[in-house]
Every structure is written in C-alpha cells, then in structure tokens.
Amino acid sequence: MTSTAAGLGQGGPDLAALVEAVSATRMHAAVRELAGDRYAGRRVGSPGGRAAASWLAARLGELGAQVQLSEFDVAGVRELYATPVLAWSGAGRTRHLEHRRDFVEHLASADLPHPRTALLTKVPETDLETDLETGPETGSETDLRGRWVLADATTWGRACELAEAQGAAGVLTVRGTDADGWMPKMIAGPPARAVPVIAVRPEVHRHLGEALDNGPVQVTGSMPLRQIATRGRNVHARFPRTETGGHQGGDGHGDGPGGGNARLRVLLSAHYDGVGDDPDRRLPAAADNASGVAAVLEAARVLAAAPPGALELTVAFLDAEEAGAWGSAHHAPAVPPDTLVINLDGAAQLHEAAAVEAGGPAHALLATLDQAARLTGVPLKAGAMASDNRRYAAAGLASIGVGMGMPGYQTPAETPDRVQPDTLMAAARLLVATVVLLNT
C-alpha cells in the first residue's frame, strides 16, 4: 500500500492524526471474533447470526452510540440441513465424491433427504429441442423415468423440465470451482424445481459423460436442501452531535436517524451475515464480510472520538445480504433522503485497486471519496459492487459501494489469516478520511 505520510498533511492536522489512530490490531481481533466458532458462519436467522448482532451492538454501545436492533422477515433462505451424498459406479468401480470439492447443492434443487440410486442417462439434443407437450411417449427418444439425468450448464433448465415431466430421479449439471478448488456456498437463488438438482465440478461432469459413453453408470445422490423463512436483525447506531447549534439525543432509532438541524448525515454500512456453516464443515466468513464490518467499526471508533463538527454519523451493520440484501432493503426506505451512504463489502485483500460503484445522486460523495483515496494512498477503480449499496441507491440516496477483496469467498478457506492487515488499514483510513473531508 502506498505510504500515507506525504498526502495527509494536505488534509490538515486533524485528518493526519485521525488516520494514524486507526488500529490494525483492533480490526484483526474483530475479524477473528466474528469468524469464530460461536457464530457458526453468521447465517441470517441462526443462533450464530443473532449472537454476532448482539456482539456488534455491544461494541457500538461502548463507543457511545445510541444503538437499536431492528428485525424483519426473510423468506426463501436455502438451508442445507444435512451433508449431501453423491457417488457413482461404472466399469466395476465406485467413486465417492466430496461435498463442496466435487459437488455442491444447486439452488434450484428440490429437497431430497435420503440417497436415491438410479442409472444415469444423457438427454439427446433432439429431446431437448422437442416440445414438452408431445410428452415422452410421442416426442422423446429417451425414457427418463426413474433415472438421473446428465445435463450441461446451458441445458440444465430444459433437462429439468423433461425430468419433471417424465418422473426422473434428478438432474446432474456442472459448476466451476474457485482457484483453491472449492465450490462456494450460496443461500439465495432461483425458484426450486420439482426434481433434485446437483452441480458437479467440470472434471467430474466430464468423467461421468465419458463413462456413460462406455457403459452403464449408476448414481447415488441426496440433497437435503430446504427453503425456510426466518427473521433478520439489523444493528443501527447513531453518534449524537454535541456542538453548539447541533443537537444531542433524539429517539435513537436506527431506521430513522437524523432530524433536527443537521447539515450533513453520513451512513457507514457493512453486512455482518455470512452463508452459515455446512452441517459438517466451518465456513468462517472472515473476508465476506467480517473484514468490512471490522473496518467500519474501527472507523466509527476513531470518528466517535473526533470533534463532531456539523456531521451526524450513523452506522448500520446489516443482516441477510447473502439471502438477497434484505437488511438494506428494510432499512433504505427509512433513511433520511439527504444521507450519504458508504457501504463496505470486503476489506481482506487489496490487489491493484479498490472497486467502487456509485449510485443515486453520488457525484459529490464520489469526488470526496476520490480525494480521500489520494490523501491516504488507496488506489480506486470503477467496478461492480453488487451489495447493499444498490438498495440504498434504488431508494434515491447518494450511495457508494467499496470492495477490497474476498479471498476464499464463501468457502472453508475464507479464514482470518487470509485477511490482510494492510487492507484493513486501507479500508478504515479511507472511510475516516472521507468522513473528515465531508465534515470540513
């Protein structure tokens, strides 16, 4: 990371002192805490997720903030309630595959709680092009009844329709892995099909196709995946202003911060939820998004100790982002329309530059963020940030999303040791400098 010493003096002595007050040790401790066993991956509605919300509320309260927990309904969360099974046999040999290495739940899968064994078949291209209304007796060359069906990434949807119409056992399709060979976990997706759907990594898909060309293949698979409705819990905090002409106190409601005669409102946000542990494997969610939460929490600590000026600072630690950004969707309509929003999703591994996406009337906010980045030595680039910032922008707020990398994204490899202290420092310093510049 570029040294900040040369540029900070241009922002005044207060800016230099505040930026230097940022602590990597504090942030990494927060990452380790949130990625710990007691929070179990922090999935929305889970005991671990609720415990994380309580921990964050306590930390914000210690900083002098007025804190409120705000709950809301969340539907359609995918819950893997047991470890799925997948094995296949051909040419006298049986291969038992490893969940999240060799295969993974497809989010459109029907629930299949117990292993189902059946022969595997391919769907000929002619069948995929046949109108479903002709039915298997009149239009299909292959009877799929009671069989697992092998489909590729482009034909799996059509294969599912045929499988549903003909009573197939289920569908196997293909999905890639990350650089470490993991298949990331997700908990929000398309509507469920009427048949089980299992995604296998490309090498497994190829081997299945080759084996099927040379003889019969038998597949045994289960997919204990259900959709649940639950409750999310946002953590909102407001840091009262105390200067002459300002105000102190207020109702403390995180869903409606502001009021009085404040001239500027800034909201720093980050989602604290993860996708949750697997039944037999930890998914620590250290990068996504314990890292972003840690940086926002540290920025709030530094800013809370600074002269308040005319700015009202609020913080939102949001739930259910992984399930479809439900937390920010719940919060955004209640935020005062003149609030400036900076959302941080990922602060674990800064490569060439931090990704920045602006939405709503954010031109002035973006210019200040760019100035802060130049002063603190943080390189920026335009990039897609599909996170809570988009919910705030859709509500008409000036909103910027910032991301600084997520190594091991939504896999067991997303551990605290992969969260780089320098990146945490870059993220927190950028937030602090931006808020200070807005306040001058």
Coordinates of C-alpha atoms in Angstrom, one line a residue:
M1 CA 0.0 0.0 0.0
T2 CA 1.2 3.5 -0.8
S3 CA 2.5 5.5 2.1
T4 CA 0.0 8.0 3.5
A5 CA 2.6 10.3 5.1
A6 CA 3.1 12.6 2.1
G7 CA -0.6 13.3 1.4
L8 CA -2.2 13.5 4.8
G9 CA -0.8 17.0 5.7
Q10 CA -2.9 18.4 2.8
G11 CA -6.0 17.4 4.7
G12 CA -5.0 19.2 7.9
P13 CA -3.5 18.1 11.2
D14 CA -6.8 16.6 12.4
L15 CA -7.1 14.3 9.4
A16 CA -3.5 13.2 9.8
A17 CA -4.0 12.4 13.5
L18 CA -7.3 10.6 12.9
V19 CA -6.0 8.4 10.1
E20 CA -2.9 7.5 12.1
A21 CA -5.2 6.4 15.0
V22 CA -6.6 3.5 13.0
S23 CA -5.5 0.2 14.5
A24 CA -4.9 -3.0 12.5
T25 CA -4.7 -5.0 15.7
R26 CA -8.2 -4.0 16.8
M27 CA -9.6 -4.8 13.3
H28 CA -8.0 -8.2 13.1
A29 CA -9.3 -9.0 16.5
A30 CA -12.8 -8.2 15.4
V31 CA -12.4 -10.4 12.3
R32 CA -11.2 -13.3 14.4
E33 CA -14.1 -12.8 16.8
L34 CA -16.8 -12.8 14.1
A35 CA -15.2 -15.7 12.2
G36 CA -15.1 -17.8 15.4
D37 CA -16.9 -21.0 16.2
R38 CA -19.6 -19.4 18.4
Y39 CA -21.0 -17.5 15.4
A40 CA -21.1 -20.6 13.1
G41 CA -20.9 -18.6 9.8
R42 CA -23.4 -16.0 10.9
R43 CA -26.3 -17.0 8.6
V44 CA -29.4 -14.9 8.9
G45 CA -31.8 -16.2 11.5
S46 CA -29.4 -18.6 13.0
P47 CA -28.2 -18.5 16.7
G48 CA -24.7 -17.6 15.4
G49 CA -26.1 -14.7 13.4
R50 CA -28.1 -13.3 16.3
A51 CA -25.1 -13.7 18.6
A52 CA -23.0 -11.7 16.1
A53 CA -25.6 -8.9 16.1
S54 CA -25.6 -8.7 19.9
W55 CA -21.8 -8.6 20.0
L56 CA -21.7 -5.7 17.4
A57 CA -24.4 -3.8 19.3
A58 CA -22.4 -4.0 22.5
R59 CA -19.2 -2.7 20.7
L60 CA -21.1 0.2 19.3
G61 CA -22.6 1.0 22.6
E62 CA -19.1 1.1 24.1
L63 CA -18.3 3.8 21.6
G64 CA -21.1 6.0 22.9
A65 CA -23.6 5.3 20.1
Q66 CA -27.3 5.1 20.5
V67 CA -28.0 1.5 19.3
Q68 CA -31.1 -0.2 18.1
L69 CA -31.7 -3.7 16.8
S70 CA -34.3 -3.8 14.0
E71 CA -35.9 -7.1 12.9
F72 CA -37.6 -8.0 9.7
D73 CA -38.9 -11.1 7.8
V74 CA -36.7 -13.0 5.4
A75 CA -38.1 -15.7 3.1
G76 CA -36.6 -18.3 0.7
V77 CA -33.3 -18.9 2.6
R78 CA -31.7 -22.2 1.4
E79 CA -30.8 -24.3 4.4
L80 CA -28.6 -27.4 3.9
Y81 CA -29.7 -29.4 7.0
A82 CA -27.6 -32.5 6.4
T83 CA -24.5 -33.3 4.4
P84 CA -25.4 -34.4 0.9
V85 CA -24.1 -37.6 -0.7
L86 CA -23.0 -38.3 -4.2
A87 CA -21.3 -41.4 -5.6
W88 CA -21.2 -43.1 -9.0
S89 CA -20.3 -46.5 -10.3
G90 CA -19.1 -47.7 -13.7
A91 CA -16.9 -50.3 -15.1
G92 CA -16.7 -52.1 -11.8
R93 CA -15.5 -49.1 -9.8
T94 CA -17.3 -46.9 -7.3
R95 CA -16.3 -43.3 -6.7
H96 CA -17.5 -41.4 -3.6
L97 CA -17.4 -37.6 -4.1
E98 CA -16.7 -34.9 -1.6
H99 CA -19.2 -32.2 -0.9
R100 CA -18.0 -28.7 -1.8
R101 CA -14.9 -30.1 -3.5
D102 CA -16.5 -32.4 -6.1
F103 CA -20.2 -31.4 -6.0
V104 CA -22.4 -28.9 -4.4
E105 CA -26.1 -28.0 -3.9
H106 CA -27.8 -26.4 -6.8
L107 CA -30.0 -23.6 -5.5
A108 CA -32.9 -24.7 -7.7
S109 CA -32.9 -28.2 -6.3
A110 CA -35.9 -29.9 -4.7
D111 CA -35.3 -31.4 -1.3
L112 CA -34.0 -35.0 -1.4
P113 CA -33.4 -36.0 2.2
H114 CA -32.3 -39.6 1.6
P115 CA -29.9 -41.1 -1.0
R116 CA -31.6 -42.2 -4.3
T117 CA -29.9 -44.7 -6.5
A118 CA -30.6 -45.0 -10.2
L119 CA -29.0 -45.3 -13.6
L120 CA -27.6 -42.2 -15.3
T121 CA -28.6 -41.1 -18.8
K122 CA -27.9 -38.3 -21.2
V123 CA -30.7 -36.3 -22.9
P124 CA -30.1 -36.4 -26.7
E125 CA -30.1 -33.0 -28.3
T126 CA -33.3 -34.0 -30.3
D127 CA -35.1 -34.5 -27.0
L128 CA -34.0 -31.1 -25.7
E129 CA -35.5 -29.5 -28.8
T130 CA -38.8 -31.4 -28.6
D131 CA -41.9 -29.6 -27.4
L132 CA -42.7 -30.8 -23.9
E133 CA -46.4 -31.0 -24.9
T134 CA -45.7 -34.0 -27.1
G135 CA -44.8 -36.0 -24.0
P136 CA -42.3 -38.8 -23.5
E137 CA -44.4 -41.4 -25.4
T138 CA -44.7 -39.4 -28.6
G139 CA -41.8 -36.9 -28.7
S140 CA -38.9 -38.3 -26.8
E141 CA -36.3 -40.8 -27.8
T142 CA -35.2 -41.4 -24.3
D143 CA -37.3 -42.5 -21.3
L144 CA -36.0 -40.6 -18.3
R145 CA -38.3 -42.2 -15.7
G146 CA -36.5 -43.1 -12.5
R147 CA -33.1 -42.0 -13.9
W148 CA -30.5 -39.4 -13.0
V149 CA -30.1 -37.1 -16.0
L150 CA -26.7 -35.6 -17.0
A151 CA -27.0 -32.0 -18.4
D152 CA -24.6 -29.2 -19.1
A153 CA -24.7 -25.6 -17.9
T154 CA -26.7 -24.4 -20.9
T155 CA -29.3 -27.2 -21.0
W156 CA -29.9 -27.9 -17.3
G157 CA -33.1 -25.9 -17.2
R158 CA -34.6 -27.7 -20.2
A159 CA -33.3 -31.0 -18.8
C160 CA -35.2 -30.3 -15.5
E161 CA -38.4 -29.7 -17.4
L162 CA -38.0 -33.1 -19.2
A163 CA -37.1 -34.7 -15.9
E164 CA -40.1 -33.3 -14.2
A165 CA -42.4 -34.3 -17.0
Q166 CA -41.1 -37.9 -17.1
G167 CA -40.5 -38.6 -13.4
A168 CA -36.7 -38.7 -13.4
A169 CA -34.7 -39.3 -10.2
G170 CA -32.9 -36.0 -10.6
V171 CA -30.5 -33.9 -12.7
L172 CA -26.7 -33.5 -12.5
T173 CA -25.3 -30.4 -14.0
V174 CA -21.9 -28.6 -14.0
R175 CA -20.4 -25.8 -12.0
G176 CA -16.9 -24.5 -11.6
T177 CA -14.6 -24.2 -8.6
D178 CA -12.6 -21.3 -7.3
A179 CA -8.8 -21.1 -7.5
D180 CA -8.4 -23.2 -4.4
G181 CA -10.6 -26.0 -5.8
W182 CA -13.7 -25.2 -3.6
M183 CA -17.3 -24.8 -4.8
P184 CA -18.6 -21.7 -2.9
K185 CA -21.8 -21.8 -0.9
M186 CA -24.8 -19.6 -1.6
I187 CA -28.1 -19.4 0.1
A188 CA -30.3 -17.4 -2.3
G189 CA -31.3 -18.4 -5.8
P190 CA -34.0 -19.2 -8.4
P191 CA -37.3 -20.9 -7.6
A192 CA -37.0 -24.6 -6.7
R193 CA -37.6 -27.2 -9.3
A194 CA -39.7 -30.3 -8.7
V195 CA -36.7 -32.6 -9.1
P196 CA -33.4 -32.7 -7.2
V197 CA -30.5 -30.9 -8.9
I198 CA -26.9 -31.4 -8.1
A199 CA -24.0 -29.5 -9.5
V200 CA -20.6 -31.2 -10.0
R201 CA -17.3 -29.8 -10.9
P202 CA -16.2 -29.8 -14.6
E203 CA -13.8 -32.7 -14.3
V204 CA -16.5 -34.9 -12.6
H205 CA -19.0 -33.9 -15.2
R206 CA -16.6 -34.9 -18.0
H207 CA -15.7 -38.2 -16.3
L208 CA -19.4 -39.1 -16.0
G209 CA -20.0 -38.3 -19.7
E210 CA -17.0 -40.4 -20.8
A211 CA -18.0 -43.3 -18.5
L212 CA -21.6 -43.2 -19.8
D213 CA -20.3 -43.4 -23.4
N214 CA -18.6 -46.7 -22.5
G215 CA -21.3 -48.5 -20.5
P216 CA -23.9 -48.1 -17.8
V217 CA -23.3 -45.7 -14.9
Q218 CA -25.2 -45.8 -11.6
V219 CA -25.6 -42.7 -9.4
T220 CA -26.5 -42.4 -5.8
G221 CA -27.3 -39.0 -4.5
S222 CA -29.1 -37.0 -1.9
M223 CA -29.7 -33.3 -1.5
P224 CA -31.1 -32.3 1.9
L225 CA -31.8 -28.7 1.0
R226 CA -34.9 -26.8 2.0
Q227 CA -36.2 -23.3 1.9
I228 CA -37.0 -21.6 5.2
A229 CA -38.5 -18.3 6.4
T230 CA -36.7 -16.6 9.2
R231 CA -36.0 -13.2 10.8
G232 CA -33.2 -10.9 10.1
R233 CA -31.7 -8.4 12.6
N234 CA -30.0 -5.1 11.6
V235 CA -27.8 -3.2 14.1
H236 CA -28.2 0.5 13.8
A237 CA -26.2 3.1 15.7
R238 CA -26.2 6.9 15.8
F239 CA -23.4 9.0 17.3
P240 CA -25.1 12.2 18.7
R241 CA -23.6 15.6 17.8
T242 CA -22.9 17.8 20.7
E243 CA -21.6 21.1 19.2
T244 CA -23.3 24.4 19.6
G245 CA -26.2 24.7 17.1
G246 CA -26.4 21.0 16.8
H247 CA -28.4 18.5 18.8
Q248 CA -27.9 15.7 21.2
G249 CA -30.0 12.7 21.9
G250 CA -33.0 12.1 19.8
D251 CA -35.1 8.9 19.6
G252 CA -32.1 6.7 18.7
H253 CA -33.9 4.8 16.1
G254 CA -31.5 3.3 13.6
D255 CA -34.3 3.1 11.0
G256 CA -34.8 6.9 11.0
P257 CA -31.6 8.6 12.0
G258 CA -31.3 12.3 11.7
G259 CA -33.7 15.2 12.2
G260 CA -33.0 18.5 13.9
N261 CA -30.9 21.0 12.0
A262 CA -28.1 18.6 10.9
R263 CA -26.3 19.9 7.8
L264 CA -24.8 16.6 6.8
R265 CA -25.6 12.9 7.5
V266 CA -23.3 10.1 6.7
L267 CA -24.1 6.4 7.0
L268 CA -21.3 3.8 7.0
S269 CA -22.7 0.3 6.4
A270 CA -21.5 -3.3 6.0
H271 CA -23.3 -6.6 6.2
Y272 CA -22.3 -8.9 9.0
D273 CA -24.1 -12.0 7.9
G274 CA -22.5 -15.0 6.1
V275 CA -23.8 -18.1 4.4
G276 CA -23.5 -20.2 7.6
D277 CA -21.6 -23.3 8.3
D278 CA -22.2 -26.6 6.5
P279 CA -23.5 -29.4 8.7
D280 CA -20.0 -30.9 9.0
R281 CA -17.7 -28.0 7.9
R282 CA -16.9 -24.5 9.1
L283 CA -17.3 -21.6 6.7
P284 CA -15.8 -18.7 8.8
A285 CA -16.8 -15.8 6.5
A286 CA -13.8 -13.8 7.5
A287 CA -13.5 -11.8 4.3
D288 CA -17.2 -11.6 3.4
N289 CA -17.8 -9.7 5.4
A290 CA -16.2 -9.8 8.8
S291 CA -13.4 -7.7 7.3
G292 CA -15.7 -5.0 6.1
V293 CA -17.5 -4.9 9.5
A294 CA -14.2 -4.7 11.3
A295 CA -13.1 -1.7 9.2
V296 CA -16.4 0.2 9.6
L297 CA -16.3 -0.5 13.4
E298 CA -12.8 0.8 13.6
A299 CA -13.6 3.9 11.5
A300 CA -16.6 4.6 13.8
R301 CA -14.3 4.3 16.9
V302 CA -11.9 6.8 15.5
L303 CA -14.6 9.2 14.3
A304 CA -16.6 9.0 17.5
A305 CA -13.5 10.4 19.4
A306 CA -13.1 13.3 16.9
P307 CA -14.6 16.8 17.2
P308 CA -18.1 16.3 15.8
G309 CA -18.4 19.4 13.6
A310 CA -21.7 19.6 11.7
L311 CA -21.8 16.0 10.7
E312 CA -24.1 13.3 12.0
L313 CA -22.6 9.9 11.8
T314 CA -24.7 6.7 11.7
V315 CA -23.6 3.1 11.3
A316 CA -25.6 0.1 10.0
F317 CA -24.5 -3.5 10.3
L318 CA -26.9 -5.2 8.1
D319 CA -28.2 -8.8 8.1
A320 CA -29.4 -11.0 5.2
E321 CA -27.2 -9.6 2.5
E322 CA -26.3 -13.1 1.4
A323 CA -30.0 -14.0 1.2
G324 CA -30.8 -11.2 -1.2
A325 CA -29.9 -7.9 0.6
W326 CA -33.0 -8.0 2.8
G327 CA -31.4 -5.9 5.5
S328 CA -30.7 -2.9 3.4
A329 CA -34.0 -3.3 1.6
H330 CA -35.7 -3.0 5.0
H331 CA -33.5 -0.1 6.1
A332 CA -33.2 2.1 3.0
P333 CA -36.8 3.5 2.8
A334 CA -36.5 4.9 6.4
V335 CA -33.1 6.7 5.8
P336 CA -33.4 10.5 5.5
P337 CA -33.1 11.4 1.8
D338 CA -30.1 13.7 2.3
T339 CA -28.0 10.9 3.8
L340 CA -24.7 10.0 2.2
V341 CA -24.1 6.2 2.2
I342 CA -20.8 4.4 2.0
N343 CA -21.1 0.6 2.1
L344 CA -18.0 -1.6 2.5
D345 CA -18.3 -5.2 1.4
G346 CA -14.9 -7.0 1.6
A347 CA -11.7 -5.5 3.0
A348 CA -9.4 -8.5 3.0
Q349 CA -7.1 -8.4 0.0
L350 CA -6.4 -5.2 -1.9
H351 CA -4.8 -6.0 -5.2
E352 CA -4.3 -3.3 -7.8
A353 CA -7.2 -1.1 -6.5
A354 CA -10.4 -1.0 -4.5
A355 CA -13.6 -1.5 -6.6
V356 CA -16.0 1.4 -6.3
E357 CA -19.6 1.7 -7.6
A358 CA -21.6 4.9 -7.3
G359 CA -25.4 5.1 -7.4
G360 CA -28.0 7.7 -6.9
P361 CA -27.0 11.4 -6.7
A362 CA -23.5 10.5 -5.5
H363 CA -21.3 12.8 -7.6
A364 CA -20.1 15.0 -4.7
L365 CA -19.7 12.0 -2.4
L366 CA -17.6 10.2 -5.1
A367 CA -15.4 13.3 -5.5
T368 CA -14.8 13.4 -1.8
L369 CA -14.0 9.6 -1.7
D370 CA -11.5 10.1 -4.5
Q371 CA -9.9 13.0 -2.7
A372 CA -9.6 10.9 0.5
A373 CA -8.2 8.0 -1.5
R374 CA -5.5 10.2 -2.9
L375 CA -4.6 11.5 0.5
T376 CA -4.4 8.1 2.1
G377 CA -2.7 6.3 -0.8
V378 CA -5.6 4.0 -1.6
P379 CA -6.0 3.3 -5.4
L380 CA -9.5 3.2 -6.7
K381 CA -11.1 1.8 -9.8
A382 CA -14.7 1.7 -11.1
G383 CA -16.1 -1.8 -10.6
A384 CA -19.4 -3.6 -10.0
M385 CA -20.3 -3.9 -6.3
A386 CA -23.5 -5.9 -6.1
S387 CA -24.1 -5.4 -2.4
D388 CA -26.3 -3.4 -0.1
N389 CA -25.2 -0.1 -1.7
R390 CA -27.6 -0.8 -4.5
R391 CA -30.6 -1.0 -2.2
Y392 CA -29.7 2.5 -0.9
A393 CA -29.2 3.8 -4.4
A394 CA -32.5 2.4 -5.5
A395 CA -34.2 4.3 -2.7
G396 CA -32.8 7.6 -4.2
L397 CA -29.9 8.0 -1.8
A398 CA -26.3 9.0 -2.7
S399 CA -24.7 5.7 -2.3
I400 CA -21.2 4.3 -2.9
G401 CA -20.1 0.6 -2.6
V402 CA -16.5 -0.2 -1.9
G403 CA -14.8 -3.6 -2.1
M404 CA -11.3 -4.6 -1.4
G405 CA -11.2 -8.3 -2.0
M406 CA -12.6 -11.6 -0.5
P407 CA -10.0 -14.4 -0.6
G408 CA -11.7 -17.8 -0.1
Y409 CA -15.1 -16.3 -0.8
Q410 CA -17.9 -18.4 0.8
T411 CA -15.7 -21.5 1.3
P412 CA -14.0 -23.2 4.2
A413 CA -10.8 -21.4 3.1
E414 CA -12.2 -17.9 4.0
T415 CA -10.2 -17.8 7.2
P416 CA -9.0 -14.8 9.3
D417 CA -5.3 -15.5 8.4
R418 CA -6.2 -14.5 4.8
V419 CA -7.4 -11.1 5.8
Q420 CA -4.5 -8.7 5.2
P421 CA -3.9 -6.1 7.9
D422 CA -2.7 -3.6 5.3
T423 CA -6.0 -3.9 3.5
L424 CA -8.0 -3.4 6.7
M425 CA -5.9 -0.3 7.3
A426 CA -6.5 1.0 3.8
A427 CA -10.3 0.5 4.2
A428 CA -10.6 2.1 7.6
R429 CA -8.4 5.0 6.7
L430 CA -10.3 5.6 3.5
L431 CA -13.6 5.8 5.5
V432 CA -12.1 8.0 8.1
A433 CA -10.6 10.4 5.6
T434 CA -13.8 10.6 3.6
V435 CA -15.9 11.5 6.6
V436 CA -13.4 14.0 7.8
L437 CA -13.3 15.7 4.4
L438 CA -17.1 15.8 4.2
N439 CA -17.1 17.4 7.6
T440 CA -14.8 20.3 6.7

